mmCIF file of C-alpha atoms and ligand atoms in Angstrom:
data_model
loop_
_atom_site.group_PDB
_atom_site.id
_atom_site.type_symbol
_atom_site.label_atom_id
_atom_site.label_comp_id
_atom_site.label_asym_id
_atom_site.label_seq_id
_atom_site.Cartn_x
_atom_site.Cartn_y
_atom_site.Cartn_z
ATOM 1 C CA MET I 279 135.381 84.952 101.459
ATOM 2 C CA ASP I 280 134.228 83.687 97.542
ATOM 3 C CA ASN I 281 132.784 80.137 97.993
ATOM 4 C CA ILE I 282 133.060 78.784 94.352
ATOM 5 C CA ARG I 283 136.494 77.629 94.507
ATOM 6 C CA PHE I 284 138.454 75.317 92.112
ATOM 7 C CA ASP I 285 141.261 74.314 94.572
ATOM 8 C CA GLY I 286 142.542 70.578 93.965
ATOM 9 C CA ARG I 287 140.767 71.259 89.857
ATOM 10 C CA VAL I 288 142.797 71.166 86.954
ATOM 11 C CA ALA I 289 141.089 73.092 83.837
ATOM 12 C CA ILE I 290 142.116 72.987 80.059
ATOM 13 C CA VAL I 291 141.303 76.499 78.454
ATOM 14 C CA THR I 292 141.264 76.677 74.830
ATOM 15 C CA GLY I 293 142.123 79.898 73.026
ATOM 16 C CA ALA I 294 143.102 81.407 76.074
ATOM 17 C CA GLY I 295 146.093 83.548 75.636
ATOM 18 C CA THR I 296 143.717 86.341 75.016
ATOM 19 C CA GLY I 297 140.065 87.263 75.210
ATOM 20 C CA LEU I 298 137.196 85.537 76.760
ATOM 21 C CA GLY I 299 139.878 82.710 76.957
ATOM 22 C CA ARG I 300 142.355 84.580 79.038
ATOM 23 C CA SER I 301 139.422 86.489 81.710
ATOM 24 C CA HIS I 302 137.915 82.706 81.715
ATOM 25 C CA ALA I 303 141.683 81.115 82.610
ATOM 26 C CA LEU I 304 142.670 84.216 85.048
ATOM 27 C CA GLY I 305 139.396 83.686 87.063
ATOM 28 C CA LEU I 306 139.608 80.002 87.208
ATOM 29 C CA ALA I 307 143.594 80.467 88.223
ATOM 30 C CA ALA I 308 142.333 83.593 90.913
ATOM 31 C CA ARG I 309 139.565 80.751 92.643
ATOM 32 C CA GLY I 310 142.614 78.194 92.832
ATOM 33 C CA ALA I 311 142.414 75.942 90.262
ATOM 34 C CA ARG I 312 145.490 75.080 87.814
ATOM 35 C CA VAL I 313 145.044 76.035 84.625
ATOM 36 C CA VAL I 314 146.376 75.018 81.006
ATOM 37 C CA VAL I 315 146.595 77.650 78.990
ATOM 38 C CA ASN I 316 146.277 76.707 75.277
ATOM 39 C CA ASP I 317 146.695 79.082 72.679
ATOM 40 C CA LEU I 318 147.543 78.527 69.242
ATOM 41 C CA GLY I 319 148.199 81.962 69.006
ATOM 42 C CA VAL I 320 146.793 82.870 66.165
ATOM 43 C CA SER I 321 145.419 86.094 64.125
ATOM 44 C CA GLN I 322 141.514 86.800 64.306
ATOM 45 C CA ASP I 323 141.326 84.709 60.935
ATOM 46 C CA GLY I 324 143.107 81.640 62.178
ATOM 47 C CA THR I 325 146.502 82.349 60.081
ATOM 48 C CA GLY I 326 150.070 82.998 61.584
ATOM 49 C CA ALA I 327 151.256 80.821 64.891
ATOM 50 C CA THR I 328 152.897 82.171 68.361
ATOM 51 C CA SER I 329 153.206 81.417 72.427
ATOM 52 C CA GLU I 330 153.502 84.767 73.110
ATOM 53 C CA ALA I 331 150.045 85.718 74.233
ATOM 54 C CA SER I 332 149.426 82.236 76.229
ATOM 55 C CA GLU I 333 152.958 82.536 78.084
ATOM 56 C CA ALA I 334 151.900 85.798 78.996
ATOM 57 C CA VAL I 335 149.308 84.511 80.477
ATOM 58 C CA VAL I 336 150.680 81.820 82.631
ATOM 59 C CA ALA I 337 153.053 84.199 83.570
ATOM 60 C CA GLU I 338 150.484 86.452 84.789
ATOM 61 C CA ILE I 339 148.767 83.946 86.601
ATOM 62 C CA ARG I 340 152.114 82.346 88.212
ATOM 63 C CA ALA I 341 152.724 86.391 89.469
ATOM 64 C CA MET I 342 149.429 86.116 91.391
ATOM 65 C CA GLY I 343 150.916 82.961 92.991
ATOM 66 C CA GLY I 344 148.879 80.704 90.890
ATOM 67 C CA TRP I 345 149.943 77.363 89.004
ATOM 68 C CA ALA I 346 149.493 77.548 85.231
ATOM 69 C CA MET I 347 150.924 75.367 81.959
ATOM 70 C CA ALA I 348 151.298 76.711 78.514
ATOM 71 C CA HIS I 349 149.969 74.707 75.730
ATOM 72 C CA GLY I 350 150.273 75.496 71.900
ATOM 73 C CA CYS I 351 148.582 73.338 70.289
ATOM 74 C CA ASP I 352 145.590 73.919 66.945
ATOM 75 C CA VAL I 353 142.507 72.169 68.939
ATOM 76 C CA SER I 354 141.179 71.414 65.667
ATOM 77 C CA ASP I 355 144.763 68.927 65.283
ATOM 78 C CA GLU I 356 144.074 65.561 67.589
ATOM 79 C CA ALA I 357 147.350 64.541 68.002
ATOM 80 C CA GLY I 358 147.900 68.150 69.131
ATOM 81 C CA VAL I 359 145.463 67.961 71.637
ATOM 82 C CA ASN I 360 146.333 64.549 72.940
ATOM 83 C CA ASP I 361 150.075 65.149 73.796
ATOM 84 C CA MET I 362 148.467 68.983 75.711
ATOM 85 C CA VAL I 363 146.193 66.235 77.308
ATOM 86 C CA ALA I 364 149.326 64.321 78.123
ATOM 87 C CA GLN I 365 150.966 66.814 79.335
ATOM 88 C CA ALA I 366 148.314 68.288 82.049
ATOM 89 C CA MET I 367 148.069 64.184 83.186
ATOM 90 C CA ASP I 368 151.693 64.102 83.675
ATOM 91 C CA LEU I 369 152.166 67.068 85.495
ATOM 92 C CA TRP I 370 148.719 67.260 87.525
ATOM 93 C CA GLY I 371 146.870 63.690 87.461
ATOM 94 C CA ARG I 372 143.305 64.866 86.810
ATOM 95 C CA ILE I 373 141.352 67.369 84.496
ATOM 96 C CA ASP I 374 138.515 68.204 86.221
ATOM 97 C CA ILE I 375 136.866 71.174 83.980
ATOM 98 C CA CYS I 376 137.122 71.628 80.101
ATOM 99 C CA VAL I 377 136.325 75.195 78.546
ATOM 100 C CA ASN I 378 136.112 75.165 75.333
ATOM 101 C CA ASN I 379 136.574 78.924 73.635
ATOM 102 C CA ALA I 380 139.189 79.063 70.880
ATOM 103 C CA GLY I 381 137.866 80.454 67.747
ATOM 104 C CA ILE I 382 137.914 81.801 64.357
ATOM 105 C CA LEU I 383 136.352 84.016 61.878
ATOM 106 C CA MET I 384 136.184 83.956 57.795
ATOM 107 C CA ASP I 385 133.369 85.870 57.192
ATOM 108 C CA LYS I 386 131.766 85.749 53.817
ATOM 109 C CA THR I 387 128.050 85.792 52.159
ATOM 110 C CA PHE I 388 127.013 82.092 51.205
ATOM 111 C CA ALA I 389 126.936 83.317 47.591
ATOM 112 C CA LYS I 390 131.077 84.442 47.977
ATOM 113 C CA MET I 391 132.239 81.155 50.367
ATOM 114 C CA GLU I 392 134.825 79.097 49.465
ATOM 115 C CA MET I 393 134.385 75.601 51.302
ATOM 116 C CA SER I 394 137.379 75.633 52.595
ATOM 117 C CA ALA I 395 136.768 78.559 54.917
ATOM 118 C CA PHE I 396 133.688 77.151 55.946
ATOM 119 C CA ARG I 397 135.631 73.817 56.626
ATOM 120 C CA LYS I 398 137.836 75.820 58.491
ATOM 121 C CA VAL I 399 136.259 77.109 60.604
ATOM 122 C CA VAL I 400 133.711 74.461 61.280
ATOM 123 C CA ASP I 401 137.252 72.961 61.879
ATOM 124 C CA VAL I 402 138.481 74.718 64.855
ATOM 125 C CA HIS I 403 134.887 75.186 66.772
ATOM 126 C CA LEU I 404 133.242 71.845 66.147
ATOM 127 C CA ILE I 405 136.060 69.024 65.632
ATOM 128 C CA GLY I 406 138.383 71.258 68.160
ATOM 129 C CA SER I 407 135.694 70.995 70.551
ATOM 130 C CA ALA I 408 135.144 68.009 70.341
ATOM 131 C CA ASN I 409 138.706 66.718 69.881
ATOM 132 C CA VAL I 410 138.920 68.043 73.374
ATOM 133 C CA ALA I 411 136.384 67.196 75.228
ATOM 134 C CA HIS I 412 137.063 63.504 73.937
ATOM 135 C CA ALA I 413 140.677 63.898 75.111
ATOM 136 C CA CYS I 414 139.303 64.815 78.791
ATOM 137 C CA TRP I 415 136.180 62.700 78.651
ATOM 138 C CA PRO I 416 137.947 59.236 79.747
ATOM 139 C CA ILE I 417 139.477 60.884 82.466
ATOM 140 C CA MET I 418 136.208 62.771 83.381
ATOM 141 C CA ARG I 419 134.744 59.424 83.406
ATOM 142 C CA ALA I 420 137.148 57.282 84.967
ATOM 143 C CA GLN I 421 137.155 60.446 88.223
ATOM 144 C CA GLN I 422 133.713 60.850 88.045
ATOM 145 C CA TYR I 423 134.026 64.082 87.919
ATOM 146 C CA GLY I 424 133.849 66.613 85.280
ATOM 147 C CA ARG I 425 132.696 70.014 84.273
ATOM 148 C CA VAL I 426 132.778 70.575 79.989
ATOM 149 C CA VAL I 427 131.807 73.785 78.738
ATOM 150 C CA PHE I 428 131.186 74.681 74.736
ATOM 151 C CA THR I 429 131.512 78.410 73.276
ATOM 152 C CA SER I 430 128.825 78.867 71.029
ATOM 153 C CA SER I 431 127.377 82.601 69.963
ATOM 154 C CA ALA I 432 124.699 84.376 69.094
ATOM 155 C CA SER I 433 125.139 83.775 65.562
ATOM 156 C CA GLY I 434 124.891 79.940 65.588
ATOM 157 C CA LEU I 435 121.293 80.124 68.018
ATOM 158 C CA TYR I 436 119.668 83.218 66.087
ATOM 159 C CA GLY I 437 121.738 83.827 62.729
ATOM 160 C CA ASN I 438 124.044 86.451 61.476
ATOM 161 C CA PHE I 439 124.626 87.479 58.264
ATOM 162 C CA GLY I 440 127.947 86.724 56.960
ATOM 163 C CA GLN I 441 128.658 83.593 58.836
ATOM 164 C CA SER I 442 127.137 80.433 57.498
ATOM 165 C CA ASN I 443 130.150 78.781 58.295
ATOM 166 C CA TYR I 444 131.046 80.666 62.136
ATOM 167 C CA GLY I 445 126.868 80.288 62.788
ATOM 168 C CA ALA I 446 126.662 76.210 61.692
ATOM 169 C CA ALA I 447 129.521 75.455 63.975
ATOM 170 C CA LYS I 448 128.655 77.583 66.637
ATOM 171 C CA ALA I 449 125.282 76.362 66.485
ATOM 172 C CA ALA I 450 126.431 72.912 66.867
ATOM 173 C CA MET I 451 128.031 73.357 70.099
ATOM 174 C CA MET I 452 124.354 73.211 71.307
ATOM 175 C CA GLY I 453 123.982 69.529 69.346
ATOM 176 C CA LEU I 454 127.798 68.253 70.668
ATOM 177 C CA MET I 455 126.043 69.420 74.758
ATOM 178 C CA ASN I 456 122.278 68.136 74.140
ATOM 179 C CA VAL I 457 124.305 64.320 73.867
ATOM 180 C CA LEU I 458 127.523 64.527 76.136
ATOM 181 C CA HIS I 459 124.789 66.311 78.807
ATOM 182 C CA LEU I 460 123.229 62.835 78.427
ATOM 183 C CA GLU I 461 126.197 60.429 78.261
ATOM 184 C CA GLY I 462 127.845 62.620 80.726
ATOM 185 C CA ALA I 463 125.127 62.304 83.535
ATOM 186 C CA ARG I 464 125.791 58.632 85.120
ATOM 187 C CA ASP I 465 129.372 60.214 85.711
ATOM 188 C CA ASN I 466 128.758 63.065 87.104
ATOM 189 C CA ILE I 467 129.901 65.057 84.241
ATOM 190 C CA ARG I 468 128.311 68.333 82.983
ATOM 191 C CA VAL I 469 128.221 69.950 79.859
ATOM 192 C CA ASN I 470 127.259 73.125 79.375
ATOM 193 C CA THR I 471 126.912 75.788 76.825
ATOM 194 C CA LEU I 472 128.017 79.385 76.758
ATOM 195 C CA ALA I 473 127.158 82.481 74.302
ATOM 196 C CA PRO I 474 128.924 85.405 75.172
ATOM 197 C CA THR I 475 129.066 88.491 73.767
ATOM 198 C CA ALA I 476 132.257 90.711 74.609
ATOM 199 C CA ALA I 477 134.149 93.854 72.962
ATOM 200 C CA THR I 478 137.129 91.452 72.161
ATOM 201 C CA ARG I 479 139.452 91.483 68.779
ATOM 202 C CA MET I 480 136.888 88.913 67.570
ATOM 203 C CA THR I 481 134.317 92.214 67.697
ATOM 204 C CA GLU I 482 136.750 95.038 67.083
ATOM 205 C CA ASN I 483 135.374 97.104 64.770
ATOM 206 C CA LEU I 484 131.628 95.771 65.307
ATOM 207 C CA LEU I 485 130.578 97.674 68.307
ATOM 208 C CA PRO I 486 130.133 101.252 68.874
ATOM 209 C CA PRO I 487 132.981 102.565 71.445
ATOM 210 C CA GLU I 488 130.055 103.307 73.981
ATOM 211 C CA ALA I 489 129.168 99.544 73.987
ATOM 212 C CA ALA I 490 132.736 98.108 73.648
ATOM 213 C CA ALA I 491 133.503 99.655 77.299
ATOM 214 C CA LEU I 492 130.960 97.654 79.075
ATOM 215 C CA LEU I 493 131.059 94.288 77.428
ATOM 216 C CA ALA I 494 134.521 93.542 78.553
ATOM 217 C CA PRO I 495 135.298 89.663 78.720
ATOM 218 C CA GLU I 496 135.002 89.935 82.690
ATOM 219 C CA THR I 497 132.015 90.583 82.921
ATOM 220 C CA ILE I 498 131.216 87.006 81.304
ATOM 221 C CA THR I 499 133.442 85.183 83.213
ATOM 222 C CA PRO I 500 131.738 84.887 86.679
ATOM 223 C CA GLY I 501 128.957 82.754 84.513
ATOM 224 C CA LEU I 502 131.275 80.664 83.044
ATOM 225 C CA LEU I 503 133.057 80.035 86.084
ATOM 226 C CA TYR I 504 129.071 78.910 87.821
ATOM 227 C CA LEU I 505 129.091 76.354 84.775
ATOM 228 C CA VAL I 506 132.489 74.660 85.462
ATOM 229 C CA SER I 507 131.696 75.065 89.406
ATOM 230 C CA GLU I 508 130.815 71.705 91.676
ATOM 231 C CA ASP I 509 127.611 72.975 91.943
ATOM 232 C CA ALA I 510 127.413 73.800 87.967
ATOM 233 C CA PRO I 511 123.713 72.956 85.869
ATOM 234 C CA SER I 512 123.974 70.837 83.337
ATOM 235 C CA HIS I 513 122.296 71.485 79.466
ATOM 236 C CA VAL I 514 121.794 74.965 80.205
ATOM 237 C CA ILE I 515 122.721 77.555 77.193
ATOM 238 C CA LEU I 516 123.498 80.882 79.054
ATOM 239 C CA GLY I 517 123.554 84.125 77.155
ATOM 240 C CA ALA I 518 126.058 86.133 79.074
ATOM 241 C CA GLY I 519 127.314 90.085 78.330
ATOM 242 C CA ALA I 520 127.980 92.750 79.749
ATOM 243 C CA GLY I 521 126.360 91.461 82.976
ATOM 244 C CA SER I 522 123.164 89.950 81.465
ATOM 245 C CA TYR I 523 122.904 86.678 81.928
ATOM 246 C CA THR I 524 119.884 84.579 79.778
ATOM 247 C CA GLN I 525 118.870 81.421 79.146
ATOM 248 C CA THR I 526 118.680 79.989 75.399
ATOM 249 C CA ARG I 527 116.085 76.943 75.484
ATOM 250 C CA ILE I 528 114.883 74.731 72.638
ATOM 251 C CA TYR I 529 110.973 74.642 72.528
ATOM 252 C CA GLU I 530 108.588 72.107 70.737
ATOM 253 C CA THR I 531 104.657 73.537 70.332
ATOM 254 C CA PRO I 532 101.901 71.056 71.069
ATOM 255 C CA GLY I 533 101.037 70.562 67.203
ATOM 256 C CA ILE I 534 98.522 68.806 65.475
ATOM 257 C CA THR I 535 98.127 65.671 63.933
ATOM 258 C CA LEU I 536 97.049 64.825 60.574
ATOM 259 C CA LEU I 537 96.312 61.054 59.400
ATOM 260 C CA ASP I 538 95.629 59.152 56.349
ATOM 261 C CA GLU I 539 93.708 61.521 53.614
ATOM 262 C CA ALA I 540 94.354 64.528 55.735
ATOM 263 C CA ASN I 541 98.014 64.414 55.715
ATOM 264 C CA THR I 542 98.592 66.376 53.039
ATOM 265 C CA PRO I 543 100.419 69.594 52.418
ATOM 266 C CA GLU I 544 97.470 71.465 51.955
ATOM 267 C CA THR I 545 95.841 70.746 55.640
ATOM 268 C CA VAL I 546 99.707 71.541 56.833
ATOM 269 C CA ALA I 547 99.490 74.820 55.183
ATOM 270 C CA ALA I 548 95.136 75.094 56.385
ATOM 271 C CA GLN I 549 96.827 74.706 59.926
ATOM 272 C CA PHE I 550 99.811 76.675 60.441
ATOM 273 C CA ALA I 551 98.845 78.520 62.781
ATOM 274 C CA GLN I 552 98.003 76.097 64.804
ATOM 275 C CA ILE I 553 101.279 73.822 64.596
ATOM 276 C CA THR I 554 103.417 77.346 65.721
ATOM 277 C CA ASP I 555 101.026 77.998 68.091
ATOM 278 C CA PRO I 556 103.873 78.328 71.343
ATOM 279 C CA GLU I 557 100.487 77.737 73.831
ATOM 280 C CA ASN I 558 101.872 74.780 76.039
ATOM 281 C CA GLN I 559 105.263 74.578 74.301
ATOM 282 C CA THR I 560 107.705 72.284 76.024
ATOM 283 C CA GLU I 561 111.520 71.262 76.324
ATOM 284 C CA MET I 562 112.246 67.651 75.314
ATOM 285 C CA ALA I 563 114.161 65.859 77.663
ATOM 286 C CA ASP I 564 115.824 63.831 74.259
ATOM 287 C CA ALA I 565 115.295 62.754 71.028
ATOM 288 C CA PHE I 566 113.358 59.792 71.702
ATOM 289 C CA SER I 567 110.708 61.607 73.895
ATOM 290 C CA GLN I 568 110.269 63.358 70.642
ATOM 291 C CA THR I 569 109.332 60.070 69.249
ATOM 292 C CA LYS I 570 107.103 59.004 72.020
ATOM 293 C CA LYS I 571 105.185 62.036 71.316
ATOM 294 C CA TYR I 572 104.716 61.731 68.178
ATOM 295 C CA ALA I 573 103.990 58.225 68.181
ATOM 296 C CA LEU I 574 101.059 58.734 71.445
ATOM 297 C CA ASN I 575 99.540 61.171 69.301
ATOM 298 C CA ALA I 576 98.468 59.152 66.272
ATOM 299 C CA ALA I 577 97.530 56.654 68.842
ATOM 300 C CA GLN I 578 95.717 58.560 70.622
ATOM 301 C CA ALA I 579 93.802 60.066 67.414
ATOM 302 C CA ARG I 580 93.472 56.513 66.536
ATOM 303 C CA GLY I 581 91.415 55.708 69.493
ATOM 304 C CA LEU I 582 94.235 52.878 69.994
ATOM 305 C CA LYS I 583 96.155 52.017 73.085
ATOM 306 C CA LEU I 584 99.811 52.327 73.152
ATOM 307 C CA ASP I 585 101.156 51.308 76.290
ATOM 308 C CA TRP I 586 104.968 53.480 75.451
HETATM 309 P P1 NAD R 289 139.757 86.473 69.892
HETATM 310 O O1 NAD R 289 139.424 86.281 68.904
HETATM 311 O O2 NAD R 289 139.981 86.978 71.111
HETATM 312 O O3 NAD R 289 140.711 84.797 71.064
HETATM 313 C C1 NAD R 289 140.696 83.824 69.929
HETATM 314 C C2 NAD R 289 141.585 82.736 70.656
HETATM 315 O O4 NAD R 289 141.255 81.769 70.519
HETATM 316 C C3 NAD R 289 143.119 83.773 70.444
HETATM 317 O O5 NAD R 289 143.920 83.758 71.135
HETATM 318 C C4 NAD R 289 143.379 82.694 69.006
HETATM 319 O O6 NAD R 289 144.951 82.548 68.461
HETATM 320 C C5 NAD R 289 142.941 81.251 70.028
HETATM 321 N N1 NAD R 289 142.996 79.951 68.490
HETATM 322 C C6 NAD R 289 141.814 80.480 67.419
HETATM 323 N N2 NAD R 289 142.189 78.969 66.720
HETATM 324 C C7 NAD R 289 142.867 78.548 67.854
HETATM 325 C C8 NAD R 289 143.040 76.893 66.653
HETATM 326 N N3 NAD R 289 142.704 76.426 65.970
HETATM 327 N N4 NAD R 289 143.918 76.308 68.410
HETATM 328 C C9 NAD R 289 143.739 76.834 69.591
HETATM 329 N N5 NAD R 289 143.857 77.948 69.864
HETATM 330 C C10 NAD R 289 142.965 79.065 68.960
HETATM 331 O O7 NAD R 289 138.158 85.509 70.527
HETATM 332 P P2 NAD R 289 137.139 85.646 71.758
HETATM 333 O O8 NAD R 289 136.001 86.896 71.107
HETATM 334 O O9 NAD R 289 137.700 85.829 73.122
HETATM 335 O O10 NAD R 289 136.201 84.841 71.211
HETATM 336 C C11 NAD R 289 136.521 83.063 72.155
HETATM 337 C C12 NAD R 289 135.538 82.634 72.048
HETATM 338 O O11 NAD R 289 134.533 83.117 72.063
HETATM 339 C C13 NAD R 289 135.703 81.967 70.709
HETATM 340 O O12 NAD R 289 135.274 80.621 70.621
HETATM 341 C C14 NAD R 289 134.019 83.126 69.467
HETATM 342 O O13 NAD R 289 133.880 82.280 68.882
HETATM 343 C C15 NAD R 289 133.348 82.702 70.877
HETATM 344 N N6 NAD R 289 132.482 84.175 71.278
HETATM 345 C C16 NAD R 289 132.950 85.808 71.205
HETATM 346 C C17 NAD R 289 131.679 86.505 70.601
HETATM 347 C C18 NAD R 289 132.322 87.812 71.388
HETATM 348 O O14 NAD R 289 131.672 88.728 70.995
HETATM 349 N N7 NAD R 289 133.191 87.796 71.300
HETATM 350 C C19 NAD R 289 130.465 86.524 70.405
HETATM 351 C C20 NAD R 289 129.932 84.786 70.709
HETATM 352 C C21 NAD R 289 131.310 84.111 70.594
#
C-alpha cells in the first residue's frame, strides 16, 4: 500500500506536456491528485505553441481513471496564469500543490548572447515560477496548506558553460525558495527546490546513450512527490537523477573579524585561507542571522557587550 497519497489535493504542474513535467503530472494523478496539466507546447528554445502535448497527458490521466485539465498559458504571462488558477478554482475549488517546471534553453556564451535571450530565459523560469506561485499563494494561505516546488538545475547551483541566462534563472529559484519558505511557514506552506538531471529533449544531444537510458524522468518523480506530500520538508534543494537523491546546502565559514586599521585588503589577502576554511561552517537560518553573527563577532573582538 502506497501511503503517500494526494486524494482530494489539487496540483498545478507547469510544462507538463513532456519530459519531467509529464512524469510529475502522471505521478501525482496516479496517487489521487487532480492535476492541472499546463503547457505552452513550445519547442526547446521557446518558439511555436501547441496544446497537443498537454491534452495528450490529460487523456493519459483520464484513461487511468484520474482527474486532469489542460491549460496552455505561457507561465511568463501573468494574466494567462491567473486565468489558469481561476479555472482550476472553478473546477476543483482549491490548489494544494504548485510544481514549477516549465522551462526553455537559449544557450550561447555570454560574449555572444543578446540581452533579449537573457531576458527571455529569465522571464520563463524566474518570472514564470513567481507568477504561478504568486497566483496560488493567497489560496494556499487561506487553506492553511500549500506545497510549492521550484525546479532549479546544476547549471544554476554549480555553473555550466554557455548558460549564463539559464544558470542565473535557475540559481534564482533558490533565492525565491529561501524567502517563500520563511513567509509560508506560518500558513503551513512548504517550499522546496528540485535540481533534476534527466534524459529529455532538453538534454537529447548532450548525454551518451548509455547514460541517457539510466536518466529517465520517472527516476526523479518519486523525489518530487515526497517534496509536495503532506509530510514534506521545507527549504530543501533536492538533487535527483537516475535514482540518486542528494541535498545541496549553502554554508558560511566562521571567518575572521578585522577591526579598524587591521581591516585592509592586504589583511584580507593574508588571511584568505582562514576566511575560506570550511571547518565549523554553518547554515544561516535567514539573512539577519548573518548580520547578527558579524555584529556579535565585532562586539566580541572589541570587548563590547551586545544583547542581540
Ligand atoms: P522539456 O523541454 O522536455 O519540457 C519543458 C516543457 O515546458 C515543454 O513541454 C514546454 O512546452 C514547456 N514550456 C516551455 N516554456 C513554457 C512556458 N513559457 N509556459 C508553459 N510551458 C512552457 O524539458 P525537461 O527536461 O522536462 O525540463 C523540465 C524542467 O527541468 C525545466 O525547468 C528544466 O530547466 C529543468 N531541468 C531539466 C534538466 C534535465 O536534465 N532535463 C536538468 C536540470 C533542470
